[in-house]
Amino acid sequence: MEHKDDGMMNMKTTRDVVRGLKDVAAAETKISYVDPMGVLYYLGYNIDDLMGNVIYSEVAYLLLHGILPNKRELDAFCAKIISQMRLPREVEECIKCSPKHAHPMDVLRTEVSRLGEFDVEGKDFTDEANRRRAIRLIAQVPTIVAAFHRSRQGLPILYPKEDYSFAENYLYMFKGHRPSQDESDVLQRLMILHADHGFNASTFAARVTASTNSDMYSAVTTAIGTLRGPLHGGASEKVMEMLDDIGLEEEVEEYIQGLLDDHKKIMGFGHRVYKVEDPRTKHLRCIVENLCHKDRTMSLYNKCLQIEGIVHDRKSIYPNLDFYAAVAMDALGVPKEFFTPFFCSSRISGWVAHIIEQYEDAVLLRPSSNYVGEFGRKFVPVEQR
Ligand code: COA
């Protein structure tokens, strides 16, 4: 058969490529707004007004329902989440069988996917079932993280206690003892700051999966894999690697100048949207300042302040969420490979809200690309190649 590929070049359509989809609006959302001038809104509320005045479960309710709960609704929501924190027995057994050396993000990604196998509502994909599923995911992602942390140390998995708050339960199940009021307050604040952030890469990835009418577990698994990368939520682990690698506070200047001289990126700095300082940074800096009674935190904080100054002088960029969050999580006793799983444990509330919003939008997210490959290549059968 004669091939008429020569004319194909004329048929090729090219469009302007927006590299990295920078500034491309892919959909409409009511959930959160990242103002480039340094303000973050959850459902219209400036996070500065929420911080210190709400608990994380209140924010999760807001993201999911679009309004802040009254006291009765909040109590019922908190009780619901805590009652659903326990994992299906089979998932718990698989966590115990995960290799101790596995990265916690590998385990989290796999076990969230497995939760889909044991979903009590099976193939009921109605809005009501998805909202119940969303609450189960908000409750169970932290449990997976805590369970793996315990089991890889050869310790028994702990179960949630009805009289502990969600944040208390998370730290209790992770560390093995009831946290102090200050510790659970720090976790509440961290979780609020990590709960949602517009069309970031993992949320967008989750929405792409949801846009094919795939199930919520698939969409969340997509998001976890995307958040993990060091250019996104994986940055906090890299920040701590860098801070530990620096050694003494006196070595910060040389270390950071050296990285910048080599055109390397400083983890925990820069942002795709913000033109000014990330509005979450001031809250995180303040959280870390209040934890400086710990010697290690004080030393890390001093290094961070120096790094901020050097990077700003050289590149005019600011720390993002992951920079001081790393130090705050370290002060809570969270090992650095669990930083990104902790991030997932709060971003899950944003992801499920976006997944539900995407189901409502009911449009397939499917961009195009400009083909820059060849046309008209002559096919040669395998025996003749
Ligand atoms: N360290 C040093 N320089 C940085 C930097 C960083 N962390 N982040 C951005 N820059 C510089 C780039 O080198 C580039 O400079 P140039 O124009 O002179 O080449 C400029 O700032 C723009 O950076 P670019 O990577 O193109 O911006 P982006 O919008 O594509 O990327 C990030 C945004 C977040 C991916 C990027 O800032 C980054 O890689 N940060 C480090 C990882 C991180 O902390 N991720 C968490 C994000 S919340």
GROMACS .gro file of C-alpha atoms and ligand atoms in nm:
model
  433
    1MET     CA    1   0.000   0.000   0.000
    2GLU     CA    2   0.129   0.344  -0.088
    3HIS     CA    3   0.195   0.580   0.205
    4LYS     CA    4   0.104   0.941   0.157
    5ASP     CA    5   0.296   1.070   0.458
    6ASP     CA    6   0.483   1.344   0.274
    7GLY     CA    7   0.187   1.575   0.296
    8MET     CA    8   0.142   1.517   0.671
    9MET     CA    9   0.356   1.812   0.773
   10ASN     CA   10   0.093   2.038   0.622
   11MET     CA   11  -0.179   1.876   0.833
   12LYS     CA   12   0.011   1.926   1.158
   13THR     CA   13  -0.152   2.176   1.391
   14THR     CA   14   0.073   2.368   1.627
   15ARG     CA   15  -0.036   2.577   1.921
   16ASP     CA   16   0.155   2.793   2.164
   17VAL     CA   17   0.301   2.567   2.430
   18VAL     CA   18   0.274   2.708   2.781
   19ARG     CA   19   0.578   2.547   2.939
   20GLY     CA   20   0.496   2.398   3.278
   21LEU     CA   21   0.134   2.519   3.227
   22LYS     CA   22   0.247   2.836   3.402
   23ASP     CA   23  -0.048   3.074   3.459
   24VAL     CA   24  -0.284   2.847   3.264
   25ALA     CA   25  -0.628   2.829   3.428
   26ALA     CA   26  -0.736   2.467   3.384
   27ALA     CA   27  -1.070   2.489   3.567
   28GLU     CA   28  -1.274   2.695   3.809
   29THR     CA   29  -1.264   2.626   4.181
   30LYS     CA   30  -1.434   2.767   4.490
   31ILE     CA   31  -1.213   2.579   4.731
   32SER     CA   32  -0.900   2.788   4.770
   33TYR     CA   33  -0.728   3.088   4.617
   34VAL     CA   34  -0.355   3.147   4.607
   35ASP     CA   35  -0.313   3.523   4.567
   36PRO     CA   36   0.026   3.593   4.406
   37MET     CA   37   0.055   3.894   4.636
   38GLY     CA   38   0.087   3.665   4.934
   39VAL     CA   39  -0.258   3.576   5.063
   40LEU     CA   40  -0.413   3.230   5.084
   41TYR     CA   41  -0.789   3.187   5.112
   42TYR     CA   42  -0.979   2.872   5.202
   43LEU     CA   43  -1.339   2.913   5.077
   44GLY     CA   44  -1.298   3.289   5.103
   45TYR     CA   45  -1.141   3.290   5.451
   46ASN     CA   46  -0.795   3.440   5.477
   47ILE     CA   47  -0.582   3.173   5.647
   48ASP     CA   48  -0.441   3.446   5.876
   49ASP     CA   49  -0.790   3.472   6.028
   50LEU     CA   50  -0.824   3.096   6.066
   51MET     CA   51  -0.485   3.029   6.224
   52GLY     CA   52  -0.513   2.998   6.600
   53ASN     CA   53  -0.892   3.028   6.586
   54VAL     CA   54  -0.989   2.693   6.436
   55ILE     CA   55  -0.875   2.332   6.457
   56TYR     CA   56  -0.773   2.125   6.156
   57SER     CA   57  -1.099   1.924   6.154
   58GLU     CA   58  -1.288   2.254   6.123
   59VAL     CA   59  -1.083   2.336   5.813
   60ALA     CA   60  -1.141   1.986   5.672
   61TYR     CA   61  -1.516   2.039   5.725
   62LEU     CA   62  -1.494   2.379   5.554
   63LEU     CA   63  -1.312   2.236   5.252
   64LEU     CA   64  -1.558   1.952   5.219
   65HIS     CA   65  -1.885   2.136   5.291
   66GLY     CA   66  -1.802   2.492   5.185
   67ILE     CA   67  -1.904   2.641   5.523
   68LEU     CA   68  -1.761   2.645   5.872
   69PRO     CA   69  -1.945   2.408   6.107
   70ASN     CA   70  -2.133   2.522   6.417
   71LYS     CA   71  -2.031   2.363   6.748
   72ARG     CA   72  -2.273   2.071   6.717
   73GLU     CA   73  -2.171   1.998   6.358
   74LEU     CA   74  -1.803   2.021   6.447
   75ASP     CA   75  -1.835   1.783   6.741
   76ALA     CA   76  -2.020   1.533   6.523
   77PHE     CA   77  -1.761   1.567   6.245
   78CYS     CA   78  -1.468   1.519   6.485
   79ALA     CA   79  -1.633   1.212   6.641
   80LYS     CA   80  -1.699   1.072   6.294
   81ILE     CA   81  -1.337   1.115   6.186
   82ILE     CA   82  -1.199   0.957   6.502
   83SER     CA   83  -1.441   0.664   6.473
   84GLN     CA   84  -1.315   0.599   6.120
   85MET     CA   85  -0.941   0.617   6.185
   86ARG     CA   86  -0.906   0.241   6.226
   87LEU     CA   87  -0.788   0.063   5.912
   88PRO     CA   88  -0.936  -0.252   5.761
   89ARG     CA   89  -0.756  -0.550   5.921
   90GLU     CA   90  -0.615  -0.661   5.584
   91VAL     CA   91  -0.457  -0.319   5.521
   92GLU     CA   92  -0.305  -0.322   5.869
   93GLU     CA   93  -0.157  -0.666   5.802
   94CYS     CA   94  -0.004  -0.546   5.474
   95ILE     CA   95   0.155  -0.249   5.652
   96LYS     CA   96   0.313  -0.490   5.901
   97CYS     CA   97   0.452  -0.689   5.607
   98SER     CA   98   0.601  -0.382   5.432
   99PRO     CA   99   0.981  -0.390   5.429
  100LYS     CA  100   1.123  -0.186   5.716
  101HIS     CA  101   1.357  -0.003   5.477
  102ALA     CA  102   1.070   0.106   5.245
  103HIS     CA  103   1.022   0.479   5.215
  104PRO     CA  104   0.703   0.574   5.405
  105MET     CA  105   0.574   0.744   5.090
  106ASP     CA  106   0.594   0.411   4.905
  107VAL     CA  107   0.393   0.249   5.181
  108LEU     CA  108   0.139   0.531   5.198
  109ARG     CA  109   0.085   0.532   4.821
  110THR     CA  110   0.036   0.154   4.812
  111GLU     CA  111  -0.188   0.131   5.118
  112VAL     CA  112  -0.416   0.416   5.011
  113SER     CA  113  -0.459   0.229   4.686
  114ARG     CA  114  -0.532  -0.088   4.883
  115LEU     CA  115  -0.799   0.092   5.087
  116GLY     CA  116  -0.994   0.101   4.760
  117GLU     CA  117  -1.007  -0.281   4.761
  118PHE     CA  118  -1.172  -0.281   5.103
  119ASP     CA  119  -1.407   0.011   5.060
  120VAL     CA  120  -1.727  -0.075   5.244
  121GLU     CA  121  -1.935   0.106   4.982
  122GLY     CA  122  -1.792  -0.083   4.688
  123LYS     CA  123  -1.897   0.068   4.360
  124ASP     CA  124  -2.140   0.324   4.500
  125PHE     CA  125  -2.006   0.640   4.337
  126THR     CA  126  -2.294   0.871   4.431
  127ASP     CA  127  -2.208   1.209   4.578
  128GLU     CA  128  -2.323   1.095   4.925
  129ALA     CA  129  -2.101   0.785   4.910
  130ASN     CA  130  -1.806   0.992   4.788
  131ARG     CA  131  -1.846   1.236   5.076
  132ARG     CA  132  -1.846   0.947   5.325
  133ARG     CA  133  -1.542   0.804   5.144
  134ALA     CA  134  -1.370   1.144   5.169
  135ILE     CA  135  -1.411   1.142   5.548
  136ARG     CA  136  -1.273   0.789   5.570
  137LEU     CA  137  -0.967   0.898   5.371
  138ILE     CA  138  -0.916   1.207   5.588
  139ALA     CA  139  -0.928   0.975   5.891
  140GLN     CA  140  -0.719   0.687   5.757
  141VAL     CA  141  -0.427   0.850   5.575
  142PRO     CA  142  -0.269   0.956   5.909
  143THR     CA  143  -0.337   0.608   6.049
  144ILE     CA  144  -0.141   0.444   5.766
  145VAL     CA  145   0.150   0.681   5.832
  146ALA     CA  146   0.145   0.618   6.208
  147ALA     CA  147   0.102   0.242   6.167
  148PHE     CA  148   0.404   0.210   5.940
  149HIS     CA  149   0.617   0.422   6.172
  150ARG     CA  150   0.531   0.188   6.461
  151SER     CA  151   0.558  -0.139   6.272
  152ARG     CA  152   0.894  -0.063   6.115
  153GLN     CA  153   1.030  -0.013   6.467
  154GLY     CA  154   0.887  -0.352   6.565
  155LEU     CA  155   0.629  -0.182   6.790
  156PRO     CA  156   0.259  -0.269   6.807
  157ILE     CA  157   0.017  -0.059   6.603
  158LEU     CA  158  -0.193   0.165   6.826
  159TYR     CA  159  -0.562   0.242   6.789
  160PRO     CA  160  -0.739   0.578   6.819
  161LYS     CA  161  -0.891   0.680   7.150
  162GLU     CA  162  -1.237   0.837   7.156
  163ASP     CA  163  -1.143   1.097   7.416
  164TYR     CA  164  -0.838   1.226   7.225
  165SER     CA  165  -0.868   1.491   6.955
  166PHE     CA  166  -0.775   1.400   6.598
  167ALA     CA  167  -0.434   1.569   6.628
  168GLU     CA  168  -0.374   1.402   6.966
  169ASN     CA  169  -0.467   1.066   6.822
  170TYR     CA  170  -0.233   1.113   6.528
  171LEU     CA  171   0.066   1.192   6.749
  172TYR     CA  172  -0.031   0.923   7.001
  173MET     CA  173  -0.059   0.656   6.731
  174PHE     CA  174   0.267   0.778   6.573
  175LYS     CA  175   0.481   0.825   6.882
  176GLY     CA  176   0.319   0.596   7.138
  177HIS     CA  177   0.226   0.847   7.407
  178ARG     CA  178  -0.035   1.119   7.451
  179PRO     CA  179   0.116   1.445   7.323
  180SER     CA  180   0.127   1.760   7.534
  181GLN     CA  181  -0.123   2.037   7.461
  182ASP     CA  182   0.159   2.237   7.297
  183GLU     CA  183   0.256   1.947   7.069
  184SER     CA  184  -0.098   1.883   6.951
  185ASP     CA  185  -0.143   2.258   6.900
  186VAL     CA  186   0.166   2.266   6.676
  187LEU     CA  187   0.031   1.973   6.474
  188GLN     CA  188  -0.311   2.142   6.441
  189ARG     CA  189  -0.143   2.453   6.302
  190LEU     CA  190   0.080   2.257   6.065
  191MET     CA  191  -0.219   2.063   5.936
  192ILE     CA  192  -0.424   2.378   5.878
  193LEU     CA  193  -0.139   2.534   5.679
  194HIS     CA  194  -0.096   2.221   5.466
  195ALA     CA  195  -0.467   2.153   5.404
  196ASP     CA  196  -0.509   2.306   5.059
  197HIS     CA  197  -0.335   2.526   4.806
  198GLY     CA  198  -0.521   2.594   4.483
  199PHE     CA  199  -0.424   2.403   4.169
  200ASN     CA  200  -0.088   2.278   4.293
  201ALA     CA  201   0.062   1.983   4.103
  202SER     CA  202  -0.077   1.702   4.320
  203THR     CA  203  -0.426   1.852   4.337
  204PHE     CA  204  -0.425   1.901   3.962
  205ALA     CA  205  -0.307   1.540   3.916
  206ALA     CA  206  -0.589   1.418   4.143
  207ARG     CA  207  -0.839   1.622   3.941
  208VAL     CA  208  -0.711   1.480   3.612
  209THR     CA  209  -0.772   1.127   3.742
  210ALA     CA  210  -1.113   1.227   3.881
  211SER     CA  211  -1.201   1.391   3.549
  212THR     CA  212  -1.202   1.049   3.382
  213ASN     CA  213  -1.470   0.947   3.636
  214SER     CA  214  -1.220   0.721   3.803
  215ASP     CA  215  -1.267   0.644   4.173
  216MET     CA  216  -1.150   0.855   4.466
  217TYR     CA  217  -0.878   0.611   4.578
  218SER     CA  218  -0.721   0.619   4.232
  219ALA     CA  219  -0.728   0.998   4.232
  220VAL     CA  220  -0.571   1.021   4.579
  221THR     CA  221  -0.306   0.764   4.485
  222THR     CA  222  -0.219   0.980   4.183
  223ALA     CA  223  -0.192   1.282   4.411
  224ILE     CA  224   0.035   1.106   4.660
  225GLY     CA  225   0.274   1.004   4.383
  226THR     CA  226   0.280   1.362   4.258
  227LEU     CA  227   0.323   1.530   4.596
  228ARG     CA  228   0.623   1.315   4.670
  229GLY     CA  229   0.856   1.482   4.418
  230PRO     CA  230   1.119   1.717   4.567
  231LEU     CA  231   0.993   2.009   4.357
  232HIS     CA  232   0.660   1.972   4.542
  233GLY     CA  233   0.591   1.820   4.887
  234GLY     CA  234   0.910   1.613   4.887
  235ALA     CA  235   1.104   1.937   4.942
  236SER     CA  236   1.071   1.930   5.323
  237GLU     CA  237   1.270   1.607   5.353
  238LYS     CA  238   1.540   1.761   5.132
  239VAL     CA  239   1.541   2.075   5.347
  240MET     CA  240   1.625   1.868   5.655
  241GLU     CA  241   1.892   1.673   5.465
  242MET     CA  242   2.050   2.007   5.374
  243LEU     CA  243   2.025   2.150   5.728
  244ASP     CA  244   2.185   1.837   5.873
  245ASP     CA  245   2.450   1.833   5.601
  246ILE     CA  246   2.554   2.190   5.681
  247GLY     CA  247   2.690   2.090   6.019
  248LEU     CA  248   2.775   2.403   6.216
  249GLU     CA  249   2.592   2.735   6.199
  250GLU     CA  250   2.922   2.900   6.098
  251GLU     CA  251   2.930   2.686   5.783
  252VAL     CA  252   2.596   2.806   5.645
  253GLU     CA  253   2.735   3.096   5.441
  254GLU     CA  254   2.995   2.892   5.254
  255TYR     CA  255   2.759   2.596   5.200
  256ILE     CA  256   2.470   2.800   5.056
  257GLN     CA  257   2.689   3.033   4.851
  258GLY     CA  258   2.854   2.720   4.708
  259LEU     CA  259   2.521   2.569   4.605
  260LEU     CA  260   2.414   2.896   4.442
  261ASP     CA  261   2.752   2.932   4.266
  262ASP     CA  262   2.691   2.584   4.123
  263HIS     CA  263   2.342   2.695   4.007
  264LYS     CA  264   2.179   2.441   4.237
  265LYS     CA  265   1.831   2.498   4.377
  266ILE     CA  266   1.796   2.557   4.747
  267MET     CA  267   1.519   2.330   4.869
  268GLY     CA  268   1.229   2.501   5.043
  269PHE     CA  269   1.270   2.824   4.840
  270GLY     CA  270   1.084   2.972   4.547
  271HIS     CA  271   0.726   2.936   4.437
  272ARG     CA  272   0.537   2.911   4.111
  273VAL     CA  273   0.262   3.155   4.214
  274TYR     CA  274   0.375   3.382   4.496
  275LYS     CA  275   0.563   3.694   4.393
  276VAL     CA  276   0.618   3.784   4.757
  277GLU     CA  277   0.668   3.573   5.068
  278ASP     CA  278   0.444   3.267   5.096
  279PRO     CA  279   0.174   3.370   5.350
  280ARG     CA  280   0.220   3.042   5.536
  281THR     CA  281   0.588   3.112   5.607
  282LYS     CA  282   0.528   3.375   5.878
  283HIS     CA  283   0.307   3.130   6.069
  284LEU     CA  284   0.563   2.852   6.037
  285ARG     CA  285   0.851   3.079   6.139
  286CYS     CA  286   0.649   3.174   6.446
  287ILE     CA  287   0.572   2.807   6.528
  288VAL     CA  288   0.944   2.726   6.507
  289GLU     CA  289   1.041   3.032   6.715
  290ASN     CA  290   0.813   2.904   6.992
  291LEU     CA  291   0.990   2.567   6.981
  292CYS     CA  292   1.338   2.716   7.018
  293HIS     CA  293   1.363   2.608   7.382
  294LYS     CA  294   1.485   2.281   7.227
  295ASP     CA  295   1.859   2.313   7.150
  296ARG     CA  296   1.837   2.132   6.817
  297THR     CA  297   1.543   2.347   6.703
  298MET     CA  298   1.726   2.665   6.805
  299SER     CA  299   2.031   2.562   6.604
  300LEU     CA  300   1.821   2.467   6.298
  301TYR     CA  301   1.627   2.795   6.329
  302ASN     CA  302   1.949   2.998   6.335
  303LYS     CA  303   2.068   2.819   6.023
  304CYS     CA  304   1.732   2.885   5.855
  305LEU     CA  305   1.747   3.259   5.928
  306GLN     CA  306   2.094   3.280   5.774
  307ILE     CA  307   1.988   3.078   5.468
  308GLU     CA  308   1.683   3.302   5.418
  309GLY     CA  309   1.904   3.611   5.412
  310ILE     CA  310   2.163   3.466   5.173
  311VAL     CA  311   1.909   3.323   4.928
  312HIS     CA  312   1.707   3.643   4.927
  313ASP     CA  313   2.018   3.856   4.865
  314ARG     CA  314   2.136   3.637   4.578
  315LYS     CA  315   1.808   3.529   4.412
  316SER     CA  316   1.533   3.756   4.553
  317ILE     CA  317   1.325   3.452   4.642
  318TYR     CA  318   1.157   3.355   4.969
  319PRO     CA  319   1.111   3.038   5.172
  320ASN     CA  320   0.801   2.837   5.090
  321LEU     CA  321   0.584   2.614   5.312
  322ASP     CA  322   0.837   2.331   5.319
  323PHE     CA  323   1.127   2.529   5.466
  324TYR     CA  324   1.017   2.598   5.824
  325ALA     CA  325   0.764   2.311   5.820
  326ALA     CA  326   1.064   2.076   5.811
  327VAL     CA  327   1.202   2.228   6.132
  328ALA     CA  328   0.861   2.225   6.302
  329MET     CA  329   0.810   1.857   6.221
  330ASP     CA  330   1.161   1.778   6.341
  331ALA     CA  331   1.078   1.948   6.672
  332LEU     CA  332   0.768   1.729   6.700
  333GLY     CA  333   0.994   1.423   6.679
  334VAL     CA  334   0.892   1.326   6.325
  335PRO     CA  335   1.179   1.160   6.131
  336LYS     CA  336   1.251   1.340   5.804
  337GLU     CA  337   1.133   1.058   5.576
  338PHE     CA  338   0.789   1.103   5.736
  339PHE     CA  339   0.769   1.478   5.657
  340THR     CA  340   0.597   1.427   5.320
  341PRO     CA  341   0.360   1.161   5.461
  342PHE     CA  342   0.263   1.418   5.728
  343PHE     CA  343   0.202   1.669   5.449
  344CYS     CA  344  -0.026   1.412   5.277
  345SER     CA  345  -0.206   1.356   5.607
  346SER     CA  346  -0.341   1.711   5.592
  347ARG     CA  347  -0.350   1.776   5.216
  348ILE     CA  348  -0.585   1.478   5.189
  349SER     CA  349  -0.868   1.710   5.299
  350GLY     CA  350  -0.795   1.946   5.009
  351TRP     CA  351  -0.754   1.661   4.762
  352VAL     CA  352  -1.088   1.498   4.838
  353ALA     CA  353  -1.266   1.835   4.824
  354HIS     CA  354  -1.112   1.901   4.481
  355ILE     CA  355  -1.193   1.550   4.359
  356ILE     CA  356  -1.561   1.601   4.451
  357GLU     CA  357  -1.560   1.945   4.284
  358GLN     CA  358  -1.409   1.786   3.972
  359TYR     CA  359  -1.680   1.516   3.965
  360GLU     CA  360  -1.935   1.798   3.976
  361ASP     CA  361  -1.764   1.981   3.687
  362ALA     CA  362  -1.788   1.661   3.483
  363VAL     CA  363  -1.539   1.752   3.215
  364LEU     CA  364  -1.245   1.544   3.098
  365LEU     CA  365  -0.915   1.724   3.164
  366ARG     CA  366  -0.717   1.643   2.854
  367PRO     CA  367  -0.476   1.899   2.707
  368SER     CA  368  -0.304   1.869   2.372
  369SER     CA  369   0.062   1.878   2.278
  370ASN     CA  370   0.261   1.992   1.981
  371TYR     CA  371   0.407   1.691   1.803
  372VAL     CA  372   0.773   1.756   1.722
  373GLY     CA  373   0.861   1.404   1.607
  374GLU     CA  374   0.901   1.271   1.257
  375PHE     CA  375   0.648   1.181   0.986
  376GLY     CA  376   0.676   0.948   0.692
  377ARG     CA  377   0.928   0.701   0.829
  378LYS     CA  378   0.947   0.389   0.616
  379PHE     CA  379   0.837   0.078   0.808
  380VAL     CA  380   1.086  -0.209   0.804
  381PRO     CA  381   0.973  -0.556   0.929
  382VAL     CA  382   1.161  -0.689   1.233
  383GLU     CA  383   1.357  -0.953   1.032
  384GLN     CA  384   1.503  -0.680   0.810
  385ARG     CA  385   1.603  -0.428   1.082
  386COA     N1  386   1.683   2.792   4.462
  386COA     C1  387   1.755   2.868   4.378
  386COA     N2  388   1.702   2.928   4.272
  386COA     C2  389   1.570   2.913   4.251
  386COA     C3  390   1.489   2.835   4.335
  386COA     C4  391   1.552   2.775   4.444
  386COA     N3  392   1.480   2.699   4.529
  386COA     N4  393   1.362   2.837   4.291
  386COA     C5  394   1.363   2.913   4.182
  386COA     N5  395   1.488   2.957   4.158
  386COA     C6  396   1.530   3.042   4.048
  386COA     C7  397   1.553   2.958   3.924
  386COA     O1  398   1.686   2.911   3.916
  386COA     C8  399   1.519   3.055   3.817
  386COA     O2  400   1.625   3.146   3.803
  386COA     P1  401   1.671   3.197   3.657
  386COA     O3  402   1.551   3.266   3.602
  386COA     O4  403   1.787   3.282   3.689
  386COA     O5  404   1.705   3.070   3.582
  386COA     C9  405   1.403   3.133   3.874
  386COA     O6  406   1.422   3.129   4.016
  386COA    C10  407   1.267   3.075   3.839
  386COA     O7  408   1.265   2.940   3.884
  386COA     P2  409   1.183   2.823   3.817
  386COA     O8  410   1.233   2.690   3.867
  386COA     O9  411   1.177   2.842   3.670
  386COA    O10  412   1.039   2.853   3.875
  386COA     P3  413   0.918   2.754   3.875
  386COA    O11  414   0.799   2.837   3.895
  386COA    O12  415   0.921   2.666   3.755
  386COA    O13  416   0.947   2.661   3.999
  386COA    C11  417   0.959   2.571   4.212
  386COA    C12  418   0.890   2.674   4.123
  386COA    C13  419   0.886   2.565   4.343
  386COA    C14  420   0.954   2.433   4.146
  386COA    C15  421   1.106   2.614   4.232
  386COA    O14  422   1.109   2.736   4.300
  386COA    C16  423   1.186   2.509   4.306
  386COA    O15  424   1.236   2.414   4.244
  386COA     N6  425   1.202   2.524   4.440
  386COA    C17  426   1.276   2.426   4.517
  386COA    C18  427   1.188   2.307   4.552
  386COA    C19  428   1.083   2.343   4.653
  386COA    O16  429   1.109   2.404   4.755
  386COA     N7  430   0.960   2.298   4.625
  386COA    C20  431   0.846   2.323   4.709
  386COA    C21  432   0.751   2.417   4.643
  386COA     S1  433   0.619   2.465   4.748
   0.00000   0.00000   0.00000
